[in-house]
Amino acid sequence: MNATEEAEALKMLFLNQHAYLIPKIMFTASDLGVFDLLMESKEPLTSVSIAEGLGTSPFGMERLLDACVGLKFLQVERRDNQTLYGNTNLANLYLGKRSPKTQYYSLKFNTEFTYMRAQHLADAVREGEAQTYRINDISTKNFYEAFYRTESGLREFMEFMREMWSLCGRVVLNAFDLSHFPLVCDVGGCSGALAKEYISLYPNSKVTIFDLPEVVETGKKHFVSTEEHRITFHGGDCFKDPIPEADLYILARILHCFTDEKCVQLLTRLHKACKPGGGVLVVEIVLNEDRTGPLEAHIYGMLMLLCTQGKERTPSEYNALLSAAGFKEIQQKKTGLFDAILGRQ
Ligand SMILES: C[S@@+](CC[C@H](N)C(=O)[O-])C[C@H]1O[C@@H](n2cnc3c(N)ncnc32)[C@H](O)[C@@H]1O
């Protein structure tokens, strides 16, 4: 290593060792209301007025604001002998609780839940499986059982899932022309965020959200309005209960939660239920064939190890799963963060 490489390596080591603080900084600023306050004030503010407005110590707030500047969530300027802080475009759009494309629940989930799970990473690697959740009175390895046991936990998880498709749902569904699939079933469709994108993209389509009964109940109550009458809900277990008939089955962020055996079992059920000429659309972050990246897939891989029985897969691994279930003419397209894989019956 020459001197420049050594300096770069040192910086990389330092930043990576402390990177666990970044989501905490992002979430703390969001949760305390920093980004919302700056959005509403329409002008940059001093750390003292932000601290006053949010009821925190001026000393702590100034440290937090400076860290946000370093991370490019905030910008800073000197004017009339004062240091003034304002949101960057990124903060305005995503980081406020009231931002148009807020990622607040995603930040909350990652800093509160996955952060705690990450304490068990070594055990998960040793044992090759998700660790038992011990939440008050229950002890389970089933992620959903742990999370869905309270109405607030379930709603927060659904909000978290919804937020991603407010960013890239449209782009994912645009990967292929799906206009010849008017009857759709979104398996594990959760809050219906992708279903909403689908019906707005294809005005003659209808989407059934097939999810666990408690998710369906909450989805009807809080996420899909009665005006969105082209979206219906169907409660059940996709591994056991009858699958609603459809031209297209969507599996978004589902297969990566399950083992290969469970994936083939589910895909085979969908292949059987599919209307003639129909298909399946799988949406996942796909690993490069040589497993070199993208880093987003490796990060998701760690989360899956910590929380589920699943993993991220390469294009040929997805191909093998879809083929084993009987799907043909499998095509894959990169859409940005997520990849879309379409298989025909
Ligand atoms: C990781 S989330 C993905 C949600 C949604 N597809 C998305 O991308 O936003 C997995 C979803 O599958 C649902 N699910 C898990 N097991 C299921 C089962 N056996 N039958 C039906 N739905 C299930 C969960 O309730 C949850 O909504």
Coordinates of C-alpha atoms and ligand atoms in Angstrom, one line a residue:
M1 CA 0.0 0.0 0.0
N2 CA 1.3 3.4 -0.8
A3 CA 0.7 6.4 1.5
T4 CA -2.4 7.6 -0.4
E5 CA -3.9 4.1 -0.3
E6 CA -3.1 3.8 3.3
A7 CA -4.8 7.1 4.1
E8 CA -7.9 6.0 2.1
A9 CA -8.0 2.7 3.9
L10 CA -7.8 4.4 7.3
K11 CA -10.7 6.7 6.4
M12 CA -12.7 3.7 5.2
L13 CA -12.0 1.7 8.4
F14 CA -13.0 4.7 10.6
L15 CA -16.2 5.4 8.7
N16 CA -17.3 1.8 8.5
Q17 CA -16.7 1.3 12.2
H18 CA -18.9 4.2 13.0
A19 CA -21.5 3.7 10.3
Y20 CA -24.0 2.2 12.7
L21 CA -24.6 5.7 14.0
I22 CA -25.8 7.0 10.6
P23 CA -29.4 5.6 10.7
K24 CA -29.6 6.7 14.3
I25 CA -28.7 10.3 13.4
M26 CA -31.1 10.2 10.5
F27 CA -34.0 8.8 12.6
T28 CA -33.3 11.0 15.6
A29 CA -33.4 14.2 13.6
S30 CA -36.6 13.0 11.8
D31 CA -38.3 11.8 15.0
L32 CA -37.5 15.0 16.9
G33 CA -39.0 16.9 14.1
V34 CA -35.9 18.8 12.8
F35 CA -36.8 18.3 9.1
D36 CA -40.5 19.1 9.5
L37 CA -39.7 22.3 11.4
L38 CA -37.2 23.5 8.8
M39 CA -39.7 22.6 6.0
E40 CA -42.4 24.6 7.7
S41 CA -40.2 27.6 8.6
K42 CA -39.4 28.2 4.9
E43 CA -36.1 29.8 6.0
P44 CA -32.9 28.5 7.6
L45 CA -32.8 28.7 11.4
T46 CA -30.1 28.8 14.1
S47 CA -29.5 25.8 16.3
V48 CA -30.8 27.7 19.3
S49 CA -34.2 28.4 17.6
I50 CA -34.4 24.8 16.4
A51 CA -33.7 23.5 19.9
E52 CA -36.3 25.9 21.4
G53 CA -38.9 24.9 18.8
L54 CA -38.3 21.2 19.5
G55 CA -37.7 21.4 23.3
T56 CA -34.2 20.0 23.3
S57 CA -30.9 21.2 24.7
P58 CA -29.1 23.7 22.5
F59 CA -25.8 21.9 23.0
G60 CA -27.2 18.5 21.9
M61 CA -29.2 20.0 19.0
E62 CA -26.1 21.7 17.6
R63 CA -24.1 18.4 17.6
L64 CA -27.0 16.7 15.9
L65 CA -27.4 19.4 13.3
D66 CA -23.7 19.4 12.5
A67 CA -23.7 15.6 12.0
C68 CA -26.7 16.1 9.6
V69 CA -24.7 18.6 7.7
G70 CA -21.8 16.2 7.4
L71 CA -24.2 13.6 6.1
K72 CA -25.8 16.1 3.7
F73 CA -29.2 15.9 5.2
L74 CA -28.9 19.6 6.1
Q75 CA -27.0 22.6 4.6
V76 CA -25.4 25.3 6.6
E77 CA -24.6 29.0 5.9
R78 CA -23.1 31.9 7.8
R79 CA -25.1 35.1 7.7
D80 CA -25.0 38.2 9.9
N81 CA -22.6 36.4 12.2
Q82 CA -25.1 33.5 12.7
T83 CA -24.9 29.9 11.7
L84 CA -28.1 28.9 9.9
Y85 CA -29.3 25.4 9.1
G86 CA -31.7 24.4 6.4
N87 CA -32.9 21.2 4.8
T88 CA -31.3 19.7 1.7
N89 CA -33.6 18.6 -1.1
L90 CA -33.1 15.0 0.1
A91 CA -34.4 15.9 3.6
N92 CA -37.4 17.9 2.2
L93 CA -38.5 15.0 0.1
Y94 CA -37.8 11.9 2.3
L95 CA -36.7 12.6 5.8
G96 CA -39.5 14.7 7.4
K97 CA -42.4 12.9 8.9
R98 CA -44.6 15.1 6.7
S99 CA -42.3 14.9 3.6
P100 CA -44.1 14.0 0.4
K101 CA -42.2 10.8 0.1
T102 CA -41.4 10.3 3.7
Q103 CA -39.3 7.3 4.7
Y104 CA -40.0 7.8 8.4
Y105 CA -41.3 4.3 9.1
S106 CA -38.4 2.7 7.2
L107 CA -36.0 4.7 9.4
K108 CA -37.9 3.7 12.5
F109 CA -38.0 0.0 11.6
N110 CA -34.3 0.0 10.8
T111 CA -33.1 1.9 13.8
E112 CA -35.3 0.3 16.4
F113 CA -36.0 -3.2 15.2
T114 CA -33.2 -4.4 12.8
Y115 CA -30.6 -2.5 14.9
M116 CA -31.5 -4.7 17.8
R117 CA -31.6 -7.8 15.7
A118 CA -28.1 -7.1 14.4
Q119 CA -26.8 -7.8 18.0
H120 CA -27.5 -11.5 17.2
L121 CA -25.7 -11.6 13.8
A122 CA -22.9 -13.8 15.0
D123 CA -25.4 -16.3 16.4
A124 CA -27.4 -16.2 13.1
V125 CA -24.2 -16.9 11.2
R126 CA -23.2 -19.8 13.5
E127 CA -26.6 -21.4 13.4
G128 CA -27.5 -20.4 9.8
E129 CA -31.0 -19.2 10.8
A130 CA -33.0 -16.3 12.2
Q131 CA -32.8 -15.9 16.0
T132 CA -35.7 -16.3 18.4
Y133 CA -37.6 -13.1 19.0
R134 CA -38.3 -12.6 22.7
I135 CA -40.9 -9.8 22.9
N136 CA -42.5 -9.6 26.3
D137 CA -44.6 -12.7 26.6
I138 CA -43.8 -14.4 23.3
S139 CA -40.8 -16.3 22.0
T140 CA -40.9 -17.1 18.3
K141 CA -38.7 -17.4 15.2
N142 CA -41.6 -16.2 13.1
F143 CA -41.0 -12.6 12.1
Y144 CA -44.7 -11.9 11.4
E145 CA -45.9 -13.5 14.6
A146 CA -43.6 -11.2 16.5
F147 CA -44.4 -8.1 14.6
Y148 CA -48.1 -8.5 14.1
R149 CA -49.0 -9.2 17.7
T150 CA -50.0 -5.6 18.3
E151 CA -52.1 -3.4 16.1
S152 CA -49.5 -0.6 16.3
G153 CA -46.6 -3.0 15.3
L154 CA -48.6 -4.3 12.4
R155 CA -49.5 -0.8 11.2
E156 CA -46.0 0.4 11.5
F157 CA -44.7 -2.5 9.5
M158 CA -47.3 -1.9 6.8
E159 CA -46.4 1.8 6.6
F160 CA -42.7 0.7 6.3
M161 CA -43.6 -1.6 3.4
R162 CA -45.7 1.1 1.8
E163 CA -43.0 3.7 1.8
M164 CA -40.7 1.9 -0.6
W165 CA -43.3 1.7 -3.4
S166 CA -44.0 5.5 -3.0
L167 CA -40.4 5.8 -4.3
C168 CA -40.1 3.1 -6.9
G169 CA -43.4 1.2 -7.4
R170 CA -44.1 2.9 -10.7
V171 CA -40.6 2.2 -12.1
V172 CA -40.8 -1.5 -11.1
L173 CA -44.2 -2.0 -12.8
N174 CA -43.0 -0.2 -15.9
A175 CA -40.2 -2.8 -16.5
F176 CA -42.6 -4.9 -18.6
D177 CA -45.8 -4.2 -20.5
L178 CA -48.3 -5.8 -18.2
S179 CA -51.4 -4.5 -20.0
H180 CA -52.5 -8.0 -21.1
F181 CA -52.8 -9.0 -17.4
P182 CA -56.0 -7.3 -16.3
L183 CA -56.7 -9.5 -13.3
V184 CA -53.9 -9.4 -10.8
C185 CA -53.2 -11.0 -7.4
D186 CA -50.5 -9.4 -5.3
V187 CA -49.5 -12.2 -3.0
G188 CA -48.2 -10.8 0.3
G189 CA -49.5 -7.5 -1.1
C190 CA -49.5 -5.9 2.4
S191 CA -50.7 -2.3 2.4
G192 CA -51.7 -2.3 -1.3
A193 CA -49.1 0.3 -2.3
L194 CA -48.0 -1.7 -5.4
A195 CA -51.7 -2.5 -6.2
K196 CA -52.5 1.2 -6.2
E197 CA -49.6 1.8 -8.7
Y198 CA -50.9 -1.1 -10.8
I199 CA -54.5 0.2 -11.1
S200 CA -53.3 3.7 -11.9
L201 CA -51.0 2.4 -14.6
Y202 CA -53.5 0.0 -16.1
P203 CA -57.0 1.6 -15.9
N204 CA -58.8 -1.6 -16.8
S205 CA -57.1 -3.8 -14.2
K206 CA -58.3 -5.2 -10.9
V207 CA -56.0 -6.3 -8.1
T208 CA -56.6 -8.6 -5.2
I209 CA -54.3 -8.3 -2.3
F210 CA -53.8 -11.8 -0.8
D211 CA -52.2 -11.5 2.6
L212 CA -52.6 -12.9 6.2
P213 CA -56.0 -12.1 7.7
E214 CA -54.8 -9.5 10.2
V215 CA -53.0 -7.6 7.4
V216 CA -56.1 -7.7 5.3
E217 CA -58.2 -6.3 8.1
T218 CA -55.8 -3.4 8.8
G219 CA -55.3 -2.8 5.0
K220 CA -59.1 -2.4 4.6
K221 CA -59.4 -0.1 7.6
H222 CA -56.3 2.2 7.1
F223 CA -54.7 1.8 3.8
V224 CA -57.1 1.4 0.9
S225 CA -60.2 3.6 0.6
T226 CA -63.6 2.4 -0.6
E227 CA -63.1 4.7 -3.7
E228 CA -60.3 2.4 -4.8
H229 CA -62.9 -0.2 -5.6
R230 CA -60.7 -2.0 -8.2
I231 CA -58.6 -3.2 -5.2
T232 CA -60.0 -6.0 -3.1
F233 CA -58.6 -8.0 -0.2
H234 CA -58.4 -11.7 0.3
G235 CA -57.2 -13.0 3.7
G236 CA -55.4 -16.4 4.0
D237 CA -52.2 -18.3 4.1
C238 CA -50.6 -18.5 0.6
F239 CA -49.0 -21.8 1.4
K240 CA -52.2 -23.5 2.5
D241 CA -55.4 -21.7 1.4
P242 CA -56.9 -21.6 -2.1
I243 CA -55.2 -19.0 -4.3
P244 CA -57.5 -16.5 -6.0
E245 CA -57.5 -16.9 -9.8
A246 CA -55.5 -14.3 -11.7
D247 CA -53.7 -13.5 -15.0
L248 CA -50.7 -12.2 -13.1
Y249 CA -49.4 -13.0 -9.6
I250 CA -47.1 -10.4 -8.1
L251 CA -44.5 -11.5 -5.5
A252 CA -42.7 -8.4 -4.3
R253 CA -40.1 -8.9 -1.6
I254 CA -41.7 -12.3 -0.8
L255 CA -39.4 -15.0 -2.2
H256 CA -36.3 -13.6 -0.4
C257 CA -38.1 -14.3 2.9
F258 CA -38.3 -18.1 2.2
T259 CA -36.1 -21.2 1.6
D260 CA -35.8 -22.6 -1.9
E261 CA -38.2 -25.4 -1.0
K262 CA -40.9 -23.0 0.2
C263 CA -40.4 -20.7 -2.8
V264 CA -40.9 -23.6 -5.2
Q265 CA -43.9 -24.7 -3.2
L266 CA -45.5 -21.3 -3.5
L267 CA -44.6 -20.7 -7.1
T268 CA -46.0 -24.1 -8.0
R269 CA -49.3 -23.2 -6.3
L270 CA -49.4 -19.9 -8.3
H271 CA -48.6 -21.8 -11.6
K272 CA -51.6 -24.1 -11.0
A273 CA -53.9 -21.2 -10.1
C274 CA -52.9 -19.0 -13.0
K275 CA -55.3 -18.4 -15.8
P276 CA -54.2 -19.6 -19.2
G277 CA -51.5 -17.3 -20.7
G278 CA -50.9 -15.8 -17.3
G279 CA -47.7 -15.2 -15.4
V280 CA -45.8 -14.3 -12.3
L281 CA -43.9 -11.0 -11.6
V282 CA -41.2 -11.4 -9.0
V283 CA -39.7 -8.1 -7.6
E284 CA -36.5 -8.4 -5.6
I285 CA -33.0 -6.9 -5.4
V286 CA -31.1 -9.5 -7.4
L287 CA -27.5 -10.4 -6.7
N288 CA -25.0 -10.2 -9.6
E289 CA -24.4 -13.6 -11.1
D290 CA -20.8 -13.5 -9.7
R291 CA -22.1 -12.4 -6.3
T292 CA -19.9 -9.2 -6.3
G293 CA -22.9 -7.0 -5.6
P294 CA -24.9 -4.8 -5.6
L295 CA -24.2 -3.9 -2.0
E296 CA -27.9 -3.3 -1.5
A297 CA -28.5 -7.0 -2.1
H298 CA -25.7 -8.0 0.4
I299 CA -27.3 -5.7 3.0
Y300 CA -30.8 -7.3 2.4
G301 CA -29.1 -10.7 2.6
M302 CA -27.9 -9.9 6.2
L303 CA -31.4 -8.7 7.1
M304 CA -33.0 -11.9 5.7
L305 CA -30.5 -14.0 7.7
L306 CA -31.4 -12.1 10.9
C307 CA -35.2 -12.1 10.4
T308 CA -36.3 -14.9 8.1
Q309 CA -35.4 -18.2 6.6
G310 CA -34.6 -16.6 3.2
K311 CA -31.8 -15.0 1.2
E312 CA -31.1 -12.8 -1.8
R313 CA -30.5 -14.7 -5.1
T314 CA -28.7 -14.4 -8.4
P315 CA -30.6 -14.4 -11.8
S316 CA -29.8 -18.1 -12.4
E317 CA -31.1 -19.0 -8.9
Y318 CA -34.4 -17.2 -9.6
N319 CA -34.6 -18.8 -13.0
A320 CA -34.1 -22.2 -11.3
L321 CA -37.0 -21.6 -8.8
L322 CA -39.4 -20.3 -11.5
S323 CA -38.5 -23.1 -13.9
A324 CA -38.9 -25.8 -11.2
A325 CA -42.5 -24.5 -10.7
G326 CA -43.2 -24.7 -14.4
F327 CA -42.9 -21.0 -15.5
K328 CA -41.3 -20.4 -18.9
E329 CA -40.0 -17.5 -21.0
I330 CA -38.4 -16.0 -17.9
Q331 CA -37.1 -12.4 -18.5
Q332 CA -35.4 -10.2 -16.0
K333 CA -35.0 -6.4 -16.0
K334 CA -33.1 -4.0 -13.7
T335 CA -35.2 -1.0 -12.7
G336 CA -32.9 0.8 -10.3
L337 CA -32.8 -0.6 -6.8
F338 CA -35.2 -3.5 -7.6
D339 CA -35.2 -6.0 -10.4
A340 CA -38.4 -7.3 -12.1
I341 CA -38.5 -11.0 -13.2
L342 CA -41.4 -12.1 -15.4
G343 CA -42.2 -15.7 -16.0
R344 CA -45.0 -17.1 -18.2
Q345 CA -47.3 -20.0 -17.4
Ligands
LIG1 C1 -41.7 -8.5 3.2 S1 -43.4 -8.2 3.2 C2 -43.6 -7.6 1.5 C3 -44.9 -6.8 1.3 C4 -45.2 -6.3 -0.1 N1 -45.2 -7.3 -1.1 C5 -44.1 -5.2 -0.4 O1 -43.2 -5.5 -1.2 O2 -44.3 -4.1 0.1 C6 -44.1 -9.8 3.1 C7 -45.6 -9.9 3.1 O3 -46.0 -11.2 3.0 C8 -47.1 -11.5 3.9 N2 -47.1 -12.9 4.2 C9 -46.2 -13.6 5.0 N3 -46.5 -14.9 5.1 C10 -47.6 -15.0 4.4 C11 -48.5 -16.2 4.1 N4 -48.2 -17.4 4.6 N5 -49.6 -16.0 3.4 C12 -49.9 -14.7 2.9 N6 -49.1 -13.6 3.1 C13 -48.0 -13.8 3.8 C14 -46.7 -10.6 5.1 O4 -47.9 -10.3 5.9 C15 -46.2 -9.3 4.4 O5 -47.3 -8.5 4.0

